[in-house]
Amino acid sequence: MKILVCISHVPDTTAKINFTPDNKEFISQGVTFIINPYDEIALARAIELTDGGKGTVTAINIGDASTEPTIRKALAIGATDAIRVNAAPRDGYFVAAQVAHIAKQNSYDIILCGRESSDHNSASVPSMIAEMLGVPAISSAKKLDVEGTNATLEREIEGGKEIVTTAFPFVAGASEGMAEPKIPNMRGIMSARTKPLIVAEPIEVKQLSNVVSYDKPASRSSVKLIAPEDAGKLWEMIREEKKVI
Amino acid sequence: MGVLVYVENVEGKFKKSTFELISYGFALAQKLGSSVTALSIGEVGDEELQKLSQYGATKILSAKNDRLKTVNVQPFAAVIAEATKAEGSKVVVLSASFSGKAIAARVAVKLEAGLGENVVEIPDTSNGFIVKKGAYSGKAFALVQITSDIKVISVVANSFKVIENKVSGEINAFSPPLNDNDFKLTVKETIRATDKISLPDAELVVSAGRGMKGPEHWGMIEELAGILGAATACSKPVSDAGWRPHSEHVGQTGIAISPNLYVAIGISGAIQHLAGVSSSKVIVVVNKDAEAPFFKAADYGIVGDAFEVVPKLIEAAKKFKSGHN
Ligand SMILES: Cc1cc2nc3c(=O)[nH]c(=O)nc-3n(C[C@H](O)[C@H](O)[C@H](O)COP(=O)(O)OP(=O)(O)OC[C@H]3O[C@@H](n4cnc5c(N)ncnc54)[C@H](O)[C@@H]3O)c2cc1C
Ligand SMILES: Nc1ncnc2c1ncn2[C@@H]1O[C@H](COP(=O)(O)O)[C@@H](O)[C@H]1O
């Protein structure tokens, strides 16, 4: 079994998000970067599925050289090898096109992504890769089991879930529940240094969108405190002042 | 610059969020000097389809086929792409639901169209086509210019109001050819908690955290939600501990929601939790610790013990509901 896991390099979940004064760029100085939490789940499941010599796990990232520590971490956690496509990830379409290009050359059985990245939040890359390859995708999967060359997955839907089956090859976006993230051990960290990390150059992709600027949510005016004994007045207050109920 | 809106149905019926989406499409079409075509896929009756014209759909395409009875992302995307070409539409609007986003991504690839996901406002069309979308897990917005000829956008629930715009909507059957290659995924079982309001598009949400001490205390949370007509949600440790299902977990690694009202009970307000709820219009926080960080992100705060405050909220909600219904 050959599994490709898409690893996105994102700010730590506690990071303060700030932009340059012209609001055009994210300020990455002083920010710790991590493997996108959902991608950690995908990676953990891929390692479980191939455990004991049942296959290989290739980690792929589309990013410039600054993402290498994140890729090395994926290797330390247990990926067999890794590919970095040397380009700033312009948008989801660009990322998906790079992954699809690599996938066409290597015929993976499963391509695992995270359900969504914590920076772009697009939840689009897995479905785009699948469309480019003409294969099914389960964009938000809480469970993934494999038997032979068939898989059963639990897909998240509004207000419920669905059990779906499909044959290799397919793409899935990992969501909570698929696996517990793995922490690298000392041996993993040592071996990660010598595992193969190939740097590939990007293919050309038509530009369809670009970020003009960023904006931060308006901060709330200060909180209006209600004494616990007056709690009963809350609903009328909200109705009068905010008109949402 | 015709606008094509894909409308999801649940068992043959449209939800309020669908009418929101048509209203959104209508507002956008007016800015572009064009009109709205709605595309429904699946078994929806004419009477239900006709409702779409109340919100501005002048043309209603209905794709019915035995193979399209339930949502299936791949063939649905193919049908939407075909309809876009047939109508010559320039903007395709979908809802930012799980399936909506997956379909949108495929439609964008098929049409080589730029994609704007999780859009929260009507696009700015004064100079090009710029959408405002959520980014950095609720901590920011990105303004994205879509430069392709056709644009595909998915719109977050509750970001636009339902507005009546009665037009005469004409229903047309639409039946493009289907491709067997699009049917490689089999749905074995669909499990839907139909008695519950679905969290992602709920207008009101009552949420609780570790401050509730244990799953046995959720009765009062459910009771309050029931009276208000709200969906229930929880913090991550609560679902991790199995007190509540994962589908209720909101935040950076859970579902991101933007209801009109979010009531947080016994939740500290960690940055990862806030990431998923801070775009709620009104936030109420009940916490016994006056220093809990959530109060800084709240509109209304009650510093007190949930076990004393929530029963009061329940009593008051009963009176409130009987007074305003
Ligand atoms: C990578 C990562 C991702 C994460 N993603 C998420 C996410 O998506 N969603 C999420 O929620 N968390 C997430 N977390 C966890 C987050 O950091 C917090 O740990 C979590 O939100 C805390 O949950 P809580 O508020 O229920 O519990 P606590 O932080 O333990 O807070 C409980 C609160 O209840 C109050 N309380 C106690 N007793 C009472 C009482 N009787 N009456 C009233 N109030 C009371 C306390 O004062 C306290 O403020 C994530 C963490 C990481 C590292
Ligand atoms: N630059 C990237 N490199 C590799 N994988 C990525 C990249 N960006 C996104 N992905 C993958 O696509 C998933 C969904 O991302 P998104 O569509 O941006 O929400 C992520 O969880 C990753 O698995």
PDB file of C-alpha atoms in Angstrom, chain A residues 28-235:
ATOM      1  CA  SER A  28       5.565  35.110  10.519  1.00  0.00           C
ATOM      2  CA  GLN A  29       8.415  36.397  12.687  1.00  0.00           C
ATOM      3  CA  GLY A  30       8.112  35.070  16.193  1.00  0.00           C
ATOM      4  CA  VAL A  31       5.437  32.559  15.163  1.00  0.00           C
ATOM      5  CA  THR A  32       5.980  28.846  15.731  1.00  0.00           C
ATOM      6  CA  PHE A  33       4.845  26.686  12.843  1.00  0.00           C
ATOM      7  CA  ILE A  34       3.381  23.230  13.217  1.00  0.00           C
ATOM      8  CA  ILE A  35       1.921  20.433  11.131  1.00  0.00           C
ATOM      9  CA  ASN A  36      -1.740  21.352  10.551  1.00  0.00           C
ATOM     10  CA  PRO A  37      -3.627  19.458  13.331  1.00  0.00           C
ATOM     11  CA  TYR A  38      -5.842  17.532  10.879  1.00  0.00           C
ATOM     12  CA  ASP A  39      -2.796  16.566   8.821  1.00  0.00           C
ATOM     13  CA  GLU A  40      -1.249  15.089  11.970  1.00  0.00           C
ATOM     14  CA  ILE A  41      -4.327  12.873  12.226  1.00  0.00           C
ATOM     15  CA  ALA A  42      -3.977  11.875   8.551  1.00  0.00           C
ATOM     16  CA  LEU A  43      -0.311  11.082   9.046  1.00  0.00           C
ATOM     17  CA  ALA A  44      -1.000   9.016  12.158  1.00  0.00           C
ATOM     18  CA  ARG A  45      -3.645   6.942  10.341  1.00  0.00           C
ATOM     19  CA  ALA A  46      -1.362   6.414   7.332  1.00  0.00           C
ATOM     20  CA  ILE A  47       1.374   5.131   9.634  1.00  0.00           C
ATOM     21  CA  GLU A  48      -1.075   2.803  11.406  1.00  0.00           C
ATOM     22  CA  LEU A  49      -2.343   1.407   8.101  1.00  0.00           C
ATOM     23  CA  THR A  50       1.147   0.653   6.780  1.00  0.00           C
ATOM     24  CA  ASP A  51       2.611  -0.493  10.084  1.00  0.00           C
ATOM     25  CA  GLY A  52       4.671  -3.685  10.088  1.00  0.00           C
ATOM     26  CA  GLY A  53       5.927  -3.466   6.510  1.00  0.00           C
ATOM     27  CA  LYS A  54       2.459  -3.225   4.927  1.00  0.00           C
ATOM     28  CA  GLY A  55       3.406  -0.191   2.851  1.00  0.00           C
ATOM     29  CA  THR A  56       5.000   3.228   2.625  1.00  0.00           C
ATOM     30  CA  VAL A  57       3.962   6.725   3.645  1.00  0.00           C
ATOM     31  CA  THR A  58       5.219   9.684   1.643  1.00  0.00           C
ATOM     32  CA  ALA A  59       4.714  13.134   3.116  1.00  0.00           C
ATOM     33  CA  ILE A  60       4.310  16.020   0.686  1.00  0.00           C
ATOM     34  CA  ASN A  61       4.345  19.734   1.293  1.00  0.00           C
ATOM     35  CA  ILE A  62       4.056  22.608  -1.121  1.00  0.00           C
ATOM     36  CA  GLY A  63       6.196  25.293   0.409  1.00  0.00           C
ATOM     37  CA  ASP A  64       9.455  27.177   0.378  1.00  0.00           C
ATOM     38  CA  ALA A  65      12.546  26.039   2.304  1.00  0.00           C
ATOM     39  CA  SER A  66      11.180  27.436   5.572  1.00  0.00           C
ATOM     40  CA  THR A  67       8.757  24.501   5.835  1.00  0.00           C
ATOM     41  CA  GLU A  68      11.526  21.876   6.084  1.00  0.00           C
ATOM     42  CA  PRO A  69      11.426  21.556   9.895  1.00  0.00           C
ATOM     43  CA  THR A  70       7.724  20.720   9.592  1.00  0.00           C
ATOM     44  CA  ILE A  71       8.446  18.069   6.943  1.00  0.00           C
ATOM     45  CA  ARG A  72      11.264  16.632   9.049  1.00  0.00           C
ATOM     46  CA  LYS A  73       8.790  16.367  11.902  1.00  0.00           C
ATOM     47  CA  ALA A  74       6.492  14.292   9.682  1.00  0.00           C
ATOM     48  CA  LEU A  75       9.468  12.029   8.950  1.00  0.00           C
ATOM     49  CA  ALA A  76      10.255  11.823  12.673  1.00  0.00           C
ATOM     50  CA  ILE A  77       6.670  10.812  13.400  1.00  0.00           C
ATOM     51  CA  GLY A  78       7.076   7.955  10.948  1.00  0.00           C
ATOM     52  CA  ALA A  79       6.699   8.903   7.272  1.00  0.00           C
ATOM     53  CA  THR A  80       8.955   6.805   5.035  1.00  0.00           C
ATOM     54  CA  ASP A  81      10.104   9.650   2.822  1.00  0.00           C
ATOM     55  CA  ALA A  82       9.051  13.141   1.803  1.00  0.00           C
ATOM     56  CA  ILE A  83       8.672  15.504  -1.114  1.00  0.00           C
ATOM     57  CA  ARG A  84       8.740  19.272  -0.949  1.00  0.00           C
ATOM     58  CA  VAL A  85       7.484  21.127  -3.979  1.00  0.00           C
ATOM     59  CA  ASN A  86       9.505  24.282  -3.868  1.00  0.00           C
ATOM     60  CA  ALA A  87       6.934  27.066  -4.173  1.00  0.00           C
ATOM     61  CA  ALA A  88       4.898  29.383  -1.986  1.00  0.00           C
ATOM     62  CA  PRO A  89       1.374  27.879  -1.858  1.00  0.00           C
ATOM     63  CA  ARG A  90      -0.527  30.549  -3.796  1.00  0.00           C
ATOM     64  CA  ASP A  91      -4.017  29.124  -3.363  1.00  0.00           C
ATOM     65  CA  GLY A  92      -5.776  25.779  -3.036  1.00  0.00           C
ATOM     66  CA  TYR A  93      -5.916  25.246  -6.778  1.00  0.00           C
ATOM     67  CA  PHE A  94      -2.172  25.724  -7.074  1.00  0.00           C
ATOM     68  CA  VAL A  95      -1.464  23.318  -4.188  1.00  0.00           C
ATOM     69  CA  ALA A  96      -3.834  20.676  -5.553  1.00  0.00           C
ATOM     70  CA  ALA A  97      -2.318  20.908  -9.037  1.00  0.00           C
ATOM     71  CA  GLN A  98       1.180  20.283  -7.616  1.00  0.00           C
ATOM     72  CA  VAL A  99       0.014  17.303  -5.550  1.00  0.00           C
ATOM     73  CA  ALA A 100      -1.949  15.855  -8.487  1.00  0.00           C
ATOM     74  CA  HIS A 101       1.095  16.197 -10.716  1.00  0.00           C
ATOM     75  CA  ILE A 102       3.278  14.248  -8.271  1.00  0.00           C
ATOM     76  CA  ALA A 103       0.503  11.683  -7.743  1.00  0.00           C
ATOM     77  CA  LYS A 104       0.195  11.008 -11.482  1.00  0.00           C
ATOM     78  CA  GLN A 105       3.843   9.972 -11.568  1.00  0.00           C
ATOM     79  CA  ASN A 106       3.704   7.690  -8.541  1.00  0.00           C
ATOM     80  CA  SER A 107       0.253   6.062  -8.450  1.00  0.00           C
ATOM     81  CA  TYR A 108      -0.572   6.134  -4.750  1.00  0.00           C
ATOM     82  CA  ASP A 109      -3.368   3.945  -3.414  1.00  0.00           C
ATOM     83  CA  ILE A 110      -4.582   6.564  -0.973  1.00  0.00           C
ATOM     84  CA  ILE A 111      -3.968  10.295  -0.772  1.00  0.00           C
ATOM     85  CA  LEU A 112      -4.693  11.639   2.690  1.00  0.00           C
ATOM     86  CA  CYS A 113      -5.072  15.299   3.535  1.00  0.00           C
ATOM     87  CA  GLY A 114      -6.453  17.085   6.539  1.00  0.00           C
ATOM     88  CA  ARG A 115     -10.114  18.120   6.443  1.00  0.00           C
ATOM     89  CA  GLU A 116      -8.995  21.728   6.275  1.00  0.00           C
ATOM     90  CA  SER A 117      -5.914  23.817   6.883  1.00  0.00           C
ATOM     91  CA  SER A 118      -5.973  26.142   9.880  1.00  0.00           C
ATOM     92  CA  ASP A 119      -4.656  29.088   7.844  1.00  0.00           C
ATOM     93  CA  HIS A 120      -6.676  28.980   4.614  1.00  0.00           C
ATOM     94  CA  ASN A 121      -9.616  27.031   6.077  1.00  0.00           C
ATOM     95  CA  SER A 122     -10.672  26.279   2.537  1.00  0.00           C
ATOM     96  CA  ALA A 123     -11.394  22.579   2.885  1.00  0.00           C
ATOM     97  CA  SER A 124     -10.895  22.475  -0.865  1.00  0.00           C
ATOM     98  CA  VAL A 125      -7.520  20.881  -1.552  1.00  0.00           C
ATOM     99  CA  PRO A 126      -8.563  17.207  -1.092  1.00  0.00           C
ATOM    100  CA  SER A 127     -11.582  17.531  -3.404  1.00  0.00           C
ATOM    101  CA  MET A 128      -9.548  19.450  -5.975  1.00  0.00           C
ATOM    102  CA  ILE A 129      -6.796  16.820  -6.031  1.00  0.00           C
ATOM    103  CA  ALA A 130      -9.437  14.120  -6.480  1.00  0.00           C
ATOM    104  CA  GLU A 131     -11.108  16.021  -9.313  1.00  0.00           C
ATOM    105  CA  MET A 132      -7.791  16.502 -11.082  1.00  0.00           C
ATOM    106  CA  LEU A 133      -7.112  12.771 -10.800  1.00  0.00           C
ATOM    107  CA  GLY A 134     -10.698  11.727 -11.601  1.00  0.00           C
ATOM    108  CA  VAL A 135     -11.088   9.727  -8.387  1.00  0.00           C
ATOM    109  CA  PRO A 136     -13.551   9.857  -5.467  1.00  0.00           C
ATOM    110  CA  ALA A 137     -12.907  11.937  -2.371  1.00  0.00           C
ATOM    111  CA  ILE A 138     -14.267  11.842   1.123  1.00  0.00           C
ATOM    112  CA  SER A 139     -13.604  15.418   2.138  1.00  0.00           C
ATOM    113  CA  SER A 140     -14.184  14.986   5.841  1.00  0.00           C
ATOM    114  CA  ALA A 141     -13.596  11.472   7.121  1.00  0.00           C
ATOM    115  CA  LYS A 142     -13.774  10.490  10.786  1.00  0.00           C
ATOM    116  CA  LYS A 143     -12.832   6.859  10.208  1.00  0.00           C
ATOM    117  CA  LEU A 144     -10.854   4.988   7.605  1.00  0.00           C
ATOM    118  CA  ASP A 145     -10.473   1.216   7.451  1.00  0.00           C
ATOM    119  CA  VAL A 146      -8.845  -0.740   4.664  1.00  0.00           C
ATOM    120  CA  GLU A 147      -9.431  -4.294   3.527  1.00  0.00           C
ATOM    121  CA  GLY A 148      -7.436  -5.435   0.537  1.00  0.00           C
ATOM    122  CA  THR A 149      -7.857  -2.667  -2.019  1.00  0.00           C
ATOM    123  CA  ASN A 150     -11.166  -1.416  -0.612  1.00  0.00           C
ATOM    124  CA  ALA A 151     -11.834   1.129   2.070  1.00  0.00           C
ATOM    125  CA  THR A 152     -14.712   1.941   4.383  1.00  0.00           C
ATOM    126  CA  LEU A 153     -14.956   5.473   5.666  1.00  0.00           C
ATOM    127  CA  GLU A 154     -17.200   7.457   7.948  1.00  0.00           C
ATOM    128  CA  ARG A 155     -18.000  10.786   6.369  1.00  0.00           C
ATOM    129  CA  GLU A 156     -19.196  13.869   8.220  1.00  0.00           C
ATOM    130  CA  ILE A 157     -22.409  15.413   6.913  1.00  0.00           C
ATOM    131  CA  GLU A 158     -24.625  18.155   8.352  1.00  0.00           C
ATOM    132  CA  GLY A 159     -26.245  16.816  11.475  1.00  0.00           C
ATOM    133  CA  GLY A 160     -24.976  13.271  11.052  1.00  0.00           C
ATOM    134  CA  LYS A 161     -22.670  10.860   9.311  1.00  0.00           C
ATOM    135  CA  GLU A 162     -22.504   8.452   6.427  1.00  0.00           C
ATOM    136  CA  ILE A 163     -20.725   5.144   6.004  1.00  0.00           C
ATOM    137  CA  VAL A 164     -19.212   4.956   2.528  1.00  0.00           C
ATOM    138  CA  THR A 165     -17.074   2.449   0.673  1.00  0.00           C
ATOM    139  CA  THR A 166     -14.765   2.857  -2.267  1.00  0.00           C
ATOM    140  CA  ALA A 167     -11.846   1.125  -3.966  1.00  0.00           C
ATOM    141  CA  PHE A 168      -8.280   2.407  -4.353  1.00  0.00           C
ATOM    142  CA  PRO A 169      -7.305   4.999  -5.413  1.00  0.00           C
ATOM    143  CA  PHE A 170      -9.123   7.767  -3.558  1.00  0.00           C
ATOM    144  CA  VAL A 171      -8.509  10.959  -1.608  1.00  0.00           C
ATOM    145  CA  ALA A 172      -9.698  11.638   1.946  1.00  0.00           C
ATOM    146  CA  GLY A 173      -9.566  14.612   4.295  1.00  0.00           C
ATOM    147  CA  ALA A 174      -8.928  13.430   7.838  1.00  0.00           C
ATOM    148  CA  SER A 175     -11.118  14.728  10.619  1.00  0.00           C
ATOM    149  CA  GLU A 176     -11.157  14.124  14.353  1.00  0.00           C
ATOM    150  CA  GLY A 177     -11.586  10.514  15.312  1.00  0.00           C
ATOM    151  CA  MET A 178      -9.672   8.928  12.415  1.00  0.00           C
ATOM    152  CA  ALA A 179      -6.575   8.484  14.620  1.00  0.00           C
ATOM    153  CA  GLU A 180      -4.787  10.015  17.569  1.00  0.00           C
ATOM    154  CA  PRO A 181      -1.863  12.250  16.548  1.00  0.00           C
ATOM    155  CA  LYS A 182       1.513  10.611  17.181  1.00  0.00           C
ATOM    156  CA  ILE A 183       4.406  12.208  19.035  1.00  0.00           C
ATOM    157  CA  PRO A 184       7.852  11.523  17.555  1.00  0.00           C
ATOM    158  CA  ASN A 185      10.184   9.456  19.719  1.00  0.00           C
ATOM    159  CA  MET A 186      13.969   9.806  19.972  1.00  0.00           C
ATOM    160  CA  ARG A 187      14.628   7.104  17.416  1.00  0.00           C
ATOM    161  CA  GLY A 188      12.229   8.739  14.998  1.00  0.00           C
ATOM    162  CA  ILE A 189      13.882  12.109  15.423  1.00  0.00           C
ATOM    163  CA  MET A 190      17.335  10.602  14.780  1.00  0.00           C
ATOM    164  CA  SER A 191      16.246   8.652  11.720  1.00  0.00           C
ATOM    165  CA  ALA A 192      14.349  11.638  10.259  1.00  0.00           C
ATOM    166  CA  ARG A 193      17.658  13.333   9.553  1.00  0.00           C
ATOM    167  CA  THR A 194      18.674  10.696   7.066  1.00  0.00           C
ATOM    168  CA  LYS A 195      15.324   9.825   5.503  1.00  0.00           C
ATOM    169  CA  PRO A 196      14.985  10.971   1.876  1.00  0.00           C
ATOM    170  CA  LEU A 197      13.476  14.434   1.368  1.00  0.00           C
ATOM    171  CA  ILE A 198      13.227  15.209  -2.322  1.00  0.00           C
ATOM    172  CA  VAL A 199      12.835  18.797  -3.461  1.00  0.00           C
ATOM    173  CA  ALA A 200      10.810  19.056  -6.675  1.00  0.00           C
ATOM    174  CA  GLU A 201      10.249  22.172  -8.744  1.00  0.00           C
ATOM    175  CA  PRO A 202       6.618  23.260  -9.252  1.00  0.00           C
ATOM    176  CA  ILE A 203       4.713  22.924 -12.491  1.00  0.00           C
ATOM    177  CA  GLU A 204       3.113  26.005 -13.959  1.00  0.00           C
ATOM    178  CA  VAL A 205      -0.472  26.590 -12.892  1.00  0.00           C
ATOM    179  CA  LYS A 206      -2.870  29.215 -14.139  1.00  0.00           C
ATOM    180  CA  GLN A 207      -3.513  31.903 -11.538  1.00  0.00           C
ATOM    181  CA  LEU A 208      -7.221  32.118 -10.768  1.00  0.00           C
ATOM    182  CA  SER A 209      -7.227  34.129  -7.565  1.00  0.00           C
ATOM    183  CA  ASN A 210      -4.991  36.197  -5.342  1.00  0.00           C
ATOM    184  CA  VAL A 211      -5.214  37.585  -1.818  1.00  0.00           C
ATOM    185  CA  VAL A 212      -5.674  41.361  -1.944  1.00  0.00           C
ATOM    186  CA  SER A 213      -5.427  41.946   1.793  1.00  0.00           C
ATOM    187  CA  TYR A 214      -6.303  40.625   5.230  1.00  0.00           C
ATOM    188  CA  ASP A 215      -8.619  42.004   7.797  1.00  0.00           C
ATOM    189  CA  LYS A 216      -9.189  41.236  11.475  1.00  0.00           C
ATOM    190  CA  PRO A 217     -12.621  40.734  13.023  1.00  0.00           C
ATOM    191  CA  ALA A 218     -13.914  43.858  14.738  1.00  0.00           C
ATOM    192  CA  SER A 219     -13.284  43.518  18.457  1.00  0.00           C
ATOM    193  CA  ARG A 220     -16.346  43.444  20.641  1.00  0.00           C
ATOM    194  CA  SER A 221     -17.285  46.385  22.756  1.00  0.00           C
ATOM    195  CA  SER A 222     -16.700  45.513  26.390  1.00  0.00           C
ATOM    196  CA  VAL A 223     -18.823  42.870  28.021  1.00  0.00           C
ATOM    197  CA  LYS A 224     -22.027  43.817  29.788  1.00  0.00           C
ATOM    198  CA  LEU A 225     -22.077  42.019  33.125  1.00  0.00           C
ATOM    199  CA  ILE A 226     -25.331  40.774  34.611  1.00  0.00           C
ATOM    200  CA  ALA A 227     -25.491  39.747  38.267  1.00  0.00           C
ATOM    201  CA  PRO A 228     -26.380  36.041  38.708  1.00  0.00           C
ATOM    202  CA  GLU A 229     -29.588  36.961  40.535  1.00  0.00           C
ATOM    203  CA  ASP A 230     -30.667  38.994  37.496  1.00  0.00           C
ATOM    204  CA  ALA A 231     -29.892  36.159  35.064  1.00  0.00           C
ATOM    205  CA  GLY A 232     -33.579  35.902  34.254  1.00  0.00           C
ATOM    206  CA  LYS A 233     -33.490  39.314  32.561  1.00  0.00           C
ATOM    207  CA  LEU A 234     -30.983  38.176  29.949  1.00  0.00           C
ATOM    208  CA  TRP A 235     -33.355  37.127  27.175  1.00  0.00           C
TER     209      TRP A 235
END
